[in-house]
Tab-separated table of C-alpha atoms in Angstrom:
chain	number	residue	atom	x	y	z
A	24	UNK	CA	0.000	0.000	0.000
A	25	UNK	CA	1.052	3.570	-0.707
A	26	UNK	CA	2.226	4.745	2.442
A	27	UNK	CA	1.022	8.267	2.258
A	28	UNK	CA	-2.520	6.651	2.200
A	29	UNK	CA	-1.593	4.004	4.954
A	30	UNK	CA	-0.467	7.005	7.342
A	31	UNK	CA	-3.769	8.795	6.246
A	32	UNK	CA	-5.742	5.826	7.233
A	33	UNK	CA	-4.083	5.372	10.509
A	34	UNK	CA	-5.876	8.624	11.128
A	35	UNK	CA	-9.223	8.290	10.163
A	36	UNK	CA	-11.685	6.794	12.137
A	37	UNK	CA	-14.856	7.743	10.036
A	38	UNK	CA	-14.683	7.642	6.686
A	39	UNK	CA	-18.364	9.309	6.536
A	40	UNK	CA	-16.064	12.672	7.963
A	41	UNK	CA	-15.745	15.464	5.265
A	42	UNK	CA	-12.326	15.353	3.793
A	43	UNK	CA	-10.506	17.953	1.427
A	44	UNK	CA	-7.772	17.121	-0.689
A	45	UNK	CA	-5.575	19.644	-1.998
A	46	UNK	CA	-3.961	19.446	-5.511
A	47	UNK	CA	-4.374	15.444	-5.858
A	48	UNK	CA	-3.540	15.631	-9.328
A	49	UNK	CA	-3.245	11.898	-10.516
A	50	UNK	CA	-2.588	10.353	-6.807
A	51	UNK	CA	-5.632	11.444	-4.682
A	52	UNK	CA	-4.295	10.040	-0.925
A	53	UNK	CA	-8.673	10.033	-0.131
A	54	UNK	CA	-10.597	7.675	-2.554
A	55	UNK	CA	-13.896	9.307	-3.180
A	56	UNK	CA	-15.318	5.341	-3.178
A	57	UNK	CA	-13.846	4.436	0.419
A	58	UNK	CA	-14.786	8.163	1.837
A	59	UNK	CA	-17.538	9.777	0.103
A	60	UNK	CA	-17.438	12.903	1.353
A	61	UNK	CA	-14.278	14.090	0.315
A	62	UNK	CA	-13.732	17.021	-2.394
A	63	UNK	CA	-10.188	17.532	-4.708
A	64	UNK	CA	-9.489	21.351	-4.878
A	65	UNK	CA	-6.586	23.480	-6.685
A	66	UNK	CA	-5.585	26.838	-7.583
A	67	UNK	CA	-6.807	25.578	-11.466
A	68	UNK	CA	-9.728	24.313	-12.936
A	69	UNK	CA	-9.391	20.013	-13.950
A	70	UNK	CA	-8.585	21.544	-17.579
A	71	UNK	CA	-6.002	24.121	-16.591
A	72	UNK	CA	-3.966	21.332	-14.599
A	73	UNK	CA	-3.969	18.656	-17.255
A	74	UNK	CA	-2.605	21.623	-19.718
A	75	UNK	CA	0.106	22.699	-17.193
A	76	UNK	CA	1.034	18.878	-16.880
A	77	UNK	CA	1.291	18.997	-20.723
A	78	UNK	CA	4.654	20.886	-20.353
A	79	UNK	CA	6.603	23.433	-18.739
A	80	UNK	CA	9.843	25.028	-17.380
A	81	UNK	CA	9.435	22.984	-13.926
A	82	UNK	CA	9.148	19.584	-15.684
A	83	UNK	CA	11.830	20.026	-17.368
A	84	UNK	CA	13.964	20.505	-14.502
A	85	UNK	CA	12.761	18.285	-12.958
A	86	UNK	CA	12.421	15.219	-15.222
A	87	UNK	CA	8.896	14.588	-13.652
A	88	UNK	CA	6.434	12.926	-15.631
A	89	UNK	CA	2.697	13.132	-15.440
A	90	UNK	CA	-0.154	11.837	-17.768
A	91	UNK	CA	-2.578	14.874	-17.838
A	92	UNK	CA	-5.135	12.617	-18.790
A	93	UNK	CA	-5.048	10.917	-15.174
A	94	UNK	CA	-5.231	13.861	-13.229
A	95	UNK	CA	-8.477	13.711	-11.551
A	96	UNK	CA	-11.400	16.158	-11.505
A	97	UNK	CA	-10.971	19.357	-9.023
A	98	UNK	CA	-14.636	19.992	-7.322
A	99	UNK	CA	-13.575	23.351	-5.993
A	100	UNK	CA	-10.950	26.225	-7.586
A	101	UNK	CA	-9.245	28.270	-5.310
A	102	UNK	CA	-10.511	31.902	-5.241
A	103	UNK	CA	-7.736	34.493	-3.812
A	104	UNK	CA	-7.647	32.002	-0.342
A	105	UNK	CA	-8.864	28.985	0.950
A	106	UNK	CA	-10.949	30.839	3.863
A	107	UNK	CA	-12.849	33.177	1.267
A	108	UNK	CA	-13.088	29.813	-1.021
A	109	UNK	CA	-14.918	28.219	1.425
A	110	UNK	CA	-16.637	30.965	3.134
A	111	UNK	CA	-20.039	29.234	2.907
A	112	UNK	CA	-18.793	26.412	3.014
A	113	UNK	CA	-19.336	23.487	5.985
A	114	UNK	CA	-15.963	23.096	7.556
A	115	UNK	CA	-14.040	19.818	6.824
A	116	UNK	CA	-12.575	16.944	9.407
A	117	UNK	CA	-9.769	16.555	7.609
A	118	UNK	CA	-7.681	18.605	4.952
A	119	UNK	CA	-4.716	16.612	3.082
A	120	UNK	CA	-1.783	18.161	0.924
A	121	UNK	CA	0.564	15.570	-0.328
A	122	UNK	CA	3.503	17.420	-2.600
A	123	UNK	CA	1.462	20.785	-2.246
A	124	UNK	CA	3.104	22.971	0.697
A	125	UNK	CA	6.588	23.443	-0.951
A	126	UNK	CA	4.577	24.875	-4.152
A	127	UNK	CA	3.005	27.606	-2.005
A	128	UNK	CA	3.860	31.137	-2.292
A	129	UNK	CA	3.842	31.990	1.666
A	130	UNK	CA	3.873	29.338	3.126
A	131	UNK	CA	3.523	30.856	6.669
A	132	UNK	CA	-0.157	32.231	5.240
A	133	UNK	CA	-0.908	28.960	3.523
A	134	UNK	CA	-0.754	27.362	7.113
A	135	UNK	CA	-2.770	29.659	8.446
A	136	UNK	CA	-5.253	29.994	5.850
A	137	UNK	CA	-6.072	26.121	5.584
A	138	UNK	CA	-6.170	25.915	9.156
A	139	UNK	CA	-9.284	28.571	8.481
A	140	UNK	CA	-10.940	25.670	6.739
A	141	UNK	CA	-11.023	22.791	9.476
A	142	UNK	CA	-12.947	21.976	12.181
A	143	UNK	CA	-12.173	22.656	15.707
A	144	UNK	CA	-9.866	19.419	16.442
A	145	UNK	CA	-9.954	18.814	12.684
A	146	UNK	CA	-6.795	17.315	11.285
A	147	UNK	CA	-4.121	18.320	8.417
A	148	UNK	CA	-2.279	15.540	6.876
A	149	UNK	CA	0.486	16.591	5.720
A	150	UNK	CA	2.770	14.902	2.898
A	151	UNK	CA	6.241	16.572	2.015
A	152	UNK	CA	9.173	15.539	0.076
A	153	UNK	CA	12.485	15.203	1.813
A	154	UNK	CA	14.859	17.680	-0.137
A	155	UNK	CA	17.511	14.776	0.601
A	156	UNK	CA	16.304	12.148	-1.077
A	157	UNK	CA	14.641	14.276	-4.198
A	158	UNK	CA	15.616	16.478	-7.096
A	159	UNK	CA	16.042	19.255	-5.030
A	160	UNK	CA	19.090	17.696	-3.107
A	161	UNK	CA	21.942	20.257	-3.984
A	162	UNK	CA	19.747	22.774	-2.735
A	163	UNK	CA	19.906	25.244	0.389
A	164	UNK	CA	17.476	24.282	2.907
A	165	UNK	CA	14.500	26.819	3.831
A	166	UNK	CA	13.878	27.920	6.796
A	167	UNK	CA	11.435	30.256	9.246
A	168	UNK	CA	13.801	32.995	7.889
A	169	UNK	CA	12.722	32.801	4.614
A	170	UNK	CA	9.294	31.913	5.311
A	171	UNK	CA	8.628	34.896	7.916
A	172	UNK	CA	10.423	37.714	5.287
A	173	UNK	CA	7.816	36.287	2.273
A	174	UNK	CA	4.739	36.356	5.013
A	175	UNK	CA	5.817	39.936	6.302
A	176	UNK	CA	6.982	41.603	3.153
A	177	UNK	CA	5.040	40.048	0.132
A	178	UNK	CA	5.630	36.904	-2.287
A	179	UNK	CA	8.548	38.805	-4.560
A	180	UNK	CA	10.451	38.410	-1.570
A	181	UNK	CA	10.749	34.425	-2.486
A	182	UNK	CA	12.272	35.573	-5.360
A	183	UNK	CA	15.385	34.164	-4.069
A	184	UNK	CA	13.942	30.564	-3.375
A	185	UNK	CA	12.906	30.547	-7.522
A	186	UNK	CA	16.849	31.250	-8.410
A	187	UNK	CA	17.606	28.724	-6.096
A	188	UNK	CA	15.392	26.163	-7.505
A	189	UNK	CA	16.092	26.936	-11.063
A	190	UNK	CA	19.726	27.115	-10.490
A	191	UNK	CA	20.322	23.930	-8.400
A	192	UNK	CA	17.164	21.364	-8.646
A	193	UNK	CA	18.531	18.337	-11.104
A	194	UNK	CA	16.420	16.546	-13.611
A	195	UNK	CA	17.060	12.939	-11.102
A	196	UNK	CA	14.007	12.380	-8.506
A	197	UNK	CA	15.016	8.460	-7.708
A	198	UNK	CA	15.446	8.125	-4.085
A	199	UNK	CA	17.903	5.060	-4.336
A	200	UNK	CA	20.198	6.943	-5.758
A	201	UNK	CA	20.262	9.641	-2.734
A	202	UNK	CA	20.310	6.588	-0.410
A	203	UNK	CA	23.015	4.837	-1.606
A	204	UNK	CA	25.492	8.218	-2.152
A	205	UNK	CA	27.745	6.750	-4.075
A	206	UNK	CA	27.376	8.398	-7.782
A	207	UNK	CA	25.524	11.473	-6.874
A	208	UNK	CA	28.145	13.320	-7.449
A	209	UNK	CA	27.747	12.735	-11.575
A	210	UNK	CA	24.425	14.404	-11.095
A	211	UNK	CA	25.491	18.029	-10.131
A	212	UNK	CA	23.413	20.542	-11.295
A	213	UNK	CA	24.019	21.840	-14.327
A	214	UNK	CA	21.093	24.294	-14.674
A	215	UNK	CA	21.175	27.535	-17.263
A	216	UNK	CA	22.410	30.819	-14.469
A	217	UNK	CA	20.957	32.949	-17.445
A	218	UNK	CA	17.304	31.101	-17.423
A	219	UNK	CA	17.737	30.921	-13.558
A	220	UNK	CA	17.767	34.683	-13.183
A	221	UNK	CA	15.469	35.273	-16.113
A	222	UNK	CA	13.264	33.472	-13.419
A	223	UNK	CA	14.263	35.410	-10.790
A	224	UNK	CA	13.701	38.648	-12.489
A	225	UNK	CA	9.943	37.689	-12.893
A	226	UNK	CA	9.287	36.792	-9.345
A	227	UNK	CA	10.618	39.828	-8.231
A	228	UNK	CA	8.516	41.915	-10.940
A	229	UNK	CA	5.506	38.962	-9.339
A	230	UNK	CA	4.830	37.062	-12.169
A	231	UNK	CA	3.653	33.869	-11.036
A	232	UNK	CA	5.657	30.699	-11.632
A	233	UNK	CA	4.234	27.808	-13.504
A	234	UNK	CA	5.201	25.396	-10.852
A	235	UNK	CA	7.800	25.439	-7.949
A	236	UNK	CA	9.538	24.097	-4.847
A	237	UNK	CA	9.893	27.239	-2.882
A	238	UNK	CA	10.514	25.621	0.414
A	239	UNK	CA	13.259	22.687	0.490
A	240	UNK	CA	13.060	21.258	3.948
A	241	UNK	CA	14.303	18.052	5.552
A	242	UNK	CA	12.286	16.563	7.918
A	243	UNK	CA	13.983	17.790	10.745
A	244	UNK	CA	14.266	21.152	9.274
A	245	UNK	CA	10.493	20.861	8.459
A	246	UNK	CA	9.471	20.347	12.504
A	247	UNK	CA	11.803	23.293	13.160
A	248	UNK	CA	10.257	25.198	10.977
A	249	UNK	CA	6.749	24.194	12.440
A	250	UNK	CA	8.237	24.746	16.212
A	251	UNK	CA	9.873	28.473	15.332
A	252	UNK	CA	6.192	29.455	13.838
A	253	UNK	CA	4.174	28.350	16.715
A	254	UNK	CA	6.822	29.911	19.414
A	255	UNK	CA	6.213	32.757	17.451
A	256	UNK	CA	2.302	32.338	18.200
A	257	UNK	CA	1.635	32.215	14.021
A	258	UNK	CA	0.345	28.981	13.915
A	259	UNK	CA	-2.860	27.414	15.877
A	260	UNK	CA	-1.611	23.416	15.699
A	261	UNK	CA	-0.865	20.666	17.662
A	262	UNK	CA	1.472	18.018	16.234
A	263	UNK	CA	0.081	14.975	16.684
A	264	UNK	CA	1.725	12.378	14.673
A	265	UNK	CA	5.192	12.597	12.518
A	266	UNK	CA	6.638	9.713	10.181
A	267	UNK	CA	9.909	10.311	9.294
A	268	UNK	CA	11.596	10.455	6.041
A	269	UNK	CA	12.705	5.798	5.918
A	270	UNK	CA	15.032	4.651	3.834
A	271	UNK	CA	14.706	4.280	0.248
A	272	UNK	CA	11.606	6.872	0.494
A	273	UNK	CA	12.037	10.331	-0.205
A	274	UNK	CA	8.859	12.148	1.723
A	275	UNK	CA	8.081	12.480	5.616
A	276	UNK	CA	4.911	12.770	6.702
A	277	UNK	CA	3.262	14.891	9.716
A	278	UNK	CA	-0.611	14.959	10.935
A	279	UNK	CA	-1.292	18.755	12.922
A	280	UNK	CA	-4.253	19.271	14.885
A	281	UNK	CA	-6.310	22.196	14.449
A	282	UNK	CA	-6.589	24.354	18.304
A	283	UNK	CA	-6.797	28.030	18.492
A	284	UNK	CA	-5.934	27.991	21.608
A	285	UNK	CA	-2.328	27.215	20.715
A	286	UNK	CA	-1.829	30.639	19.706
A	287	UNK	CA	-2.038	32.176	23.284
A	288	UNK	CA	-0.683	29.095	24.728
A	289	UNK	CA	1.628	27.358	22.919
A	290	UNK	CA	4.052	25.736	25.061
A	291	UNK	CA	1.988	22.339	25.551
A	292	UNK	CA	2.683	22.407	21.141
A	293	UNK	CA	6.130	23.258	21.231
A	294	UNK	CA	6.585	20.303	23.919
A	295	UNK	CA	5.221	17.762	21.719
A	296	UNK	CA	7.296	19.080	18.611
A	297	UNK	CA	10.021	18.728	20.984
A	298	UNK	CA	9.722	15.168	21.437
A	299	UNK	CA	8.312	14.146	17.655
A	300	UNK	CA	12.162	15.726	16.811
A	301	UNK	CA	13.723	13.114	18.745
A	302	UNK	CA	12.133	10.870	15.656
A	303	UNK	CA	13.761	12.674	12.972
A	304	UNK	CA	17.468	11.551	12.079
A	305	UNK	CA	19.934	14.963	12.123
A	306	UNK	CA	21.345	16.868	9.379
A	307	UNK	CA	24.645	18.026	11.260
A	308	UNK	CA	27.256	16.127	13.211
A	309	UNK	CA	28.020	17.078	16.996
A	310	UNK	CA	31.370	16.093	18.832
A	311	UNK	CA	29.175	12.925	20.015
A	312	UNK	CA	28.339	12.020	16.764
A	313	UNK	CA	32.053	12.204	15.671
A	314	UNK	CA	33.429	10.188	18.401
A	315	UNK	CA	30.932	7.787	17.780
A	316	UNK	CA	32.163	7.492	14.160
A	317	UNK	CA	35.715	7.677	15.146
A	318	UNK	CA	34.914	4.910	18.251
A	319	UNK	CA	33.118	3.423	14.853
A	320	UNK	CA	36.200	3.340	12.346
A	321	UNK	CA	38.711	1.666	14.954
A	322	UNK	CA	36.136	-0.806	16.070
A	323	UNK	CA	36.020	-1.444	12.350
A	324	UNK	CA	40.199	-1.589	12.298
A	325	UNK	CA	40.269	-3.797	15.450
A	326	UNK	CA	37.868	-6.601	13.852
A	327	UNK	CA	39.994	-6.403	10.370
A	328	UNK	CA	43.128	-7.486	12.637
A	329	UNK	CA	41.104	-10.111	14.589
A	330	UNK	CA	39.582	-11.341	11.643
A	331	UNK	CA	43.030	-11.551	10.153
A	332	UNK	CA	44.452	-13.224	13.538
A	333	UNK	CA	41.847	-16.028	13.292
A	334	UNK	CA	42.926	-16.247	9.093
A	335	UNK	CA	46.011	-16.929	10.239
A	336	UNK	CA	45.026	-18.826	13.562
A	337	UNK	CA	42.725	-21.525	10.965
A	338	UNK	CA	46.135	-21.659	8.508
A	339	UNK	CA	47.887	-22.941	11.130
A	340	UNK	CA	45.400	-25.080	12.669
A	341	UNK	CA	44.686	-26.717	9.182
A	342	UNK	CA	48.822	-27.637	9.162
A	343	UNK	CA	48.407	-28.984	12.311
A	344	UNK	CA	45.856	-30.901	11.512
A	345	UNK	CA	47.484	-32.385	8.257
A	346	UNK	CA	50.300	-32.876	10.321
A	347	UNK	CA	48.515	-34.741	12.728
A	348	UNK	CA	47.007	-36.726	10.131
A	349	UNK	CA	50.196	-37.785	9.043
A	350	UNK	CA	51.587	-38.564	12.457
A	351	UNK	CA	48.143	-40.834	12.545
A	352	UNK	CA	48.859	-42.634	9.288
A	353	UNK	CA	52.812	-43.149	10.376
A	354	UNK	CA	51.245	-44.329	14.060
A	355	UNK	CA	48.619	-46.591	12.055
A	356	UNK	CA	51.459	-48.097	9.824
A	357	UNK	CA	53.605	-48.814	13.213
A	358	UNK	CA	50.976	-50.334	15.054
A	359	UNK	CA	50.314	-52.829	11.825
A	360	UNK	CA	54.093	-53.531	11.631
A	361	UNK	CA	54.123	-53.894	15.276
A	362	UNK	CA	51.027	-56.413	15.179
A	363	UNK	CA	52.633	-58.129	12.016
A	364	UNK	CA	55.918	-58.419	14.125
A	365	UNK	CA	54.386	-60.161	16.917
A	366	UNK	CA	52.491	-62.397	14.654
A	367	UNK	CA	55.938	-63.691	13.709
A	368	UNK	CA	57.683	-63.401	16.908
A	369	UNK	CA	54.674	-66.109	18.106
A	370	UNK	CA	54.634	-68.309	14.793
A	371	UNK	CA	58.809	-68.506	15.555
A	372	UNK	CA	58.229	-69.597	19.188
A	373	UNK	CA	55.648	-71.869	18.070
A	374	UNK	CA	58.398	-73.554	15.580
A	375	UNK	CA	61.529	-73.530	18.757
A	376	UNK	CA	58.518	-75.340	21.079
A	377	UNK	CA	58.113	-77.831	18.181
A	378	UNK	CA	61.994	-77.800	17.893
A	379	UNK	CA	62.673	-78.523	21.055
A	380	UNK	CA	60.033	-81.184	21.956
A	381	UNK	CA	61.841	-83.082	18.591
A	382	UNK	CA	65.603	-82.698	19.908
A	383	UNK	CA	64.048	-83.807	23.524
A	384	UNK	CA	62.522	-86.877	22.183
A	385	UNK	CA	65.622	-87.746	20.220
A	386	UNK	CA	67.987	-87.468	22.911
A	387	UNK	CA	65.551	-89.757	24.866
A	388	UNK	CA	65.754	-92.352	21.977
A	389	UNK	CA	69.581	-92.647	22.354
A	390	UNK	CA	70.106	-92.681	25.724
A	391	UNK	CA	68.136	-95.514	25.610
């Protein structure tokens, strides 16, 4: 099973609830069969997706690939924001965006915006790729920085975040390859700096891009990011569940509850961030870390020389053993000779007793 829809499951206990699903384009996470009361949305009609899936600047540097005609139908376009959207509107119990957050513009207002859309104690499931395991891997991380300037000062301030992308995302989105590390070197980005800033120059004159990752994050940067925006009281969530980027994957995944209340009182949310971090593997090395990999390496030295000891310990126990073999065939022959000897020795006293008894009886015949 797809994992983003097994971690999605794990979190549903009514599939009657009302579900949105944001930008599903051809891998909806909620099927409309198994929860009928869920509804795809997007910032473009079904027909303005498929045609932007038909080709353009972000495909291409990205390599992705996506048959337009199995996007799915979008019941509801995006008008300005998600709260004027859905105005009149019945709140939902659960809002999903797989792939969707690193596309937005402000991401700081996105949060808060969707969150206008939920229930009290409704849930947002969260899907997000892992800038480490993706095409975006030679890029800078983002961070509450970045997203705070764009949310304070306007969306041509992440100008900076389309050079970025443009400049260092590769056409290679195969996880395995980011796993294993060895090769990824050969897949350096060699990305246009004229088209890059071409780019640039657009989102800072706000043209819209076509499509874009504006916000790289790991997933430990991503729960940093989340714990910097609620300390700042910007963000009314809870984190309630967070699945972190596994091996051979390339996305993490993170369920938030929807609670007002965290914005006055956030330090019961910034607690439970706290501990979901402990989940998420580290993107830097501390002294610990390199005495563990030093402590590491010469355990790794110290079992080459035993293993080499016990080499050489079996070499010499296999000539002893041939050895000893021998000195049991030599001991074997002995023993045989020995045996045969003794056979002899008895057959020759057998022959002197005969001997004997025939010179005795003769001697007795001519004394008489």
């Amino acid at each position: 099973m797809d994992p983003r829809i097994y971690f999605f499951q794990k979190l549903v206990n009514d599939p009657s609830k009302r579900i949105l699903e944001l930008g599903p384009l051809n891998r909806p996470i909620a099927d409309k069969n198994l929860y009928p009361n869920t509804f795809y949305c997007d910032v473009r009609s079904t027909e303005d997706v498929r045609k932007l899936y038909s080709g353009n600047d972000y495909l291409e540097a990205t390599g992705i690939r996506v048959d337009p005609e199995t996007i799915v139908p979008i019941d509801y376009v995006i008008q300005e924001n998600y709260e004027k959207t859905f105005e009149k509107v019945e709140k939902f119990d659960y809002v999903i965006a797989s792939h969707v957050l690193e596309h937005m513009e402000d991401l700081i207002f996105a949060l808060r915006d969707i969150s206008a859309v939920l229930k009290p104690g409704g849930t947002f499931c969260i899907v997000y790729p892992d800038k480490r395991y993706c095409f975006d891997h030679f890029r800078t991380s983002a961070s509450f920085r970045d997203a705070y300037r764009v949310f304070r000062n306007g969306t041509t301030e992440n100008s900076s975040m389309v050079l970025d992308f443009y400049y260092s995302v590769i056409p290679e989105n195969n996880p395995y390859l980011f796993w294993r590390k060895d090769g990824i070197l050969d897949h350096l980005p060699k990305a246009s700096f004229e088209k890059a800033v071409d780019h640039y120059e657009e989102a800072l004159n706000g043209v819209k891009m076509d499509d874009v990752h504006y916000w790289p994050f790991s997933d430990m940067d991503f729960l940093k990011f989340l714990y910097d925006c609620i300390r700042a009281r910007l963000l009314p969530f809870h984190c309630t569940s967070f699945w972190p980027c596994m091996e051979n994957g390339q996305q993490f995944m993170v369920a938030l509850q929807y609670d007002q209340n965290v914005l006055s009182h956030p330090e019961q949310a910034l607690e439970e961030l706290t501990v979901r971090m402990k989940d998420a593997v580290p993107d830097y090395y501390s002294s610990k870390d390199i005495m563990a990999h030093k402590e590491c390496e010469n355990l790794k030295v110290t079992a080459d020389e035993q293993k080499e000891i016990i080499r050489l310990q079996e070499k010499t126990i296999d000539v002893l053993e041939k050895h000893i073999s021998i000195q049991e065939k030599k001991l074997e022959l002995q023993e045989q000779a020995q045996s045969s000897l003794e056979s002899k020795i008895d057959e020759l006293k057998e022959i002197i007793k005969e001997q004997e008894y025939v010179i005795g009886y003769l001697q007795g015949d001519t004394t008489e």
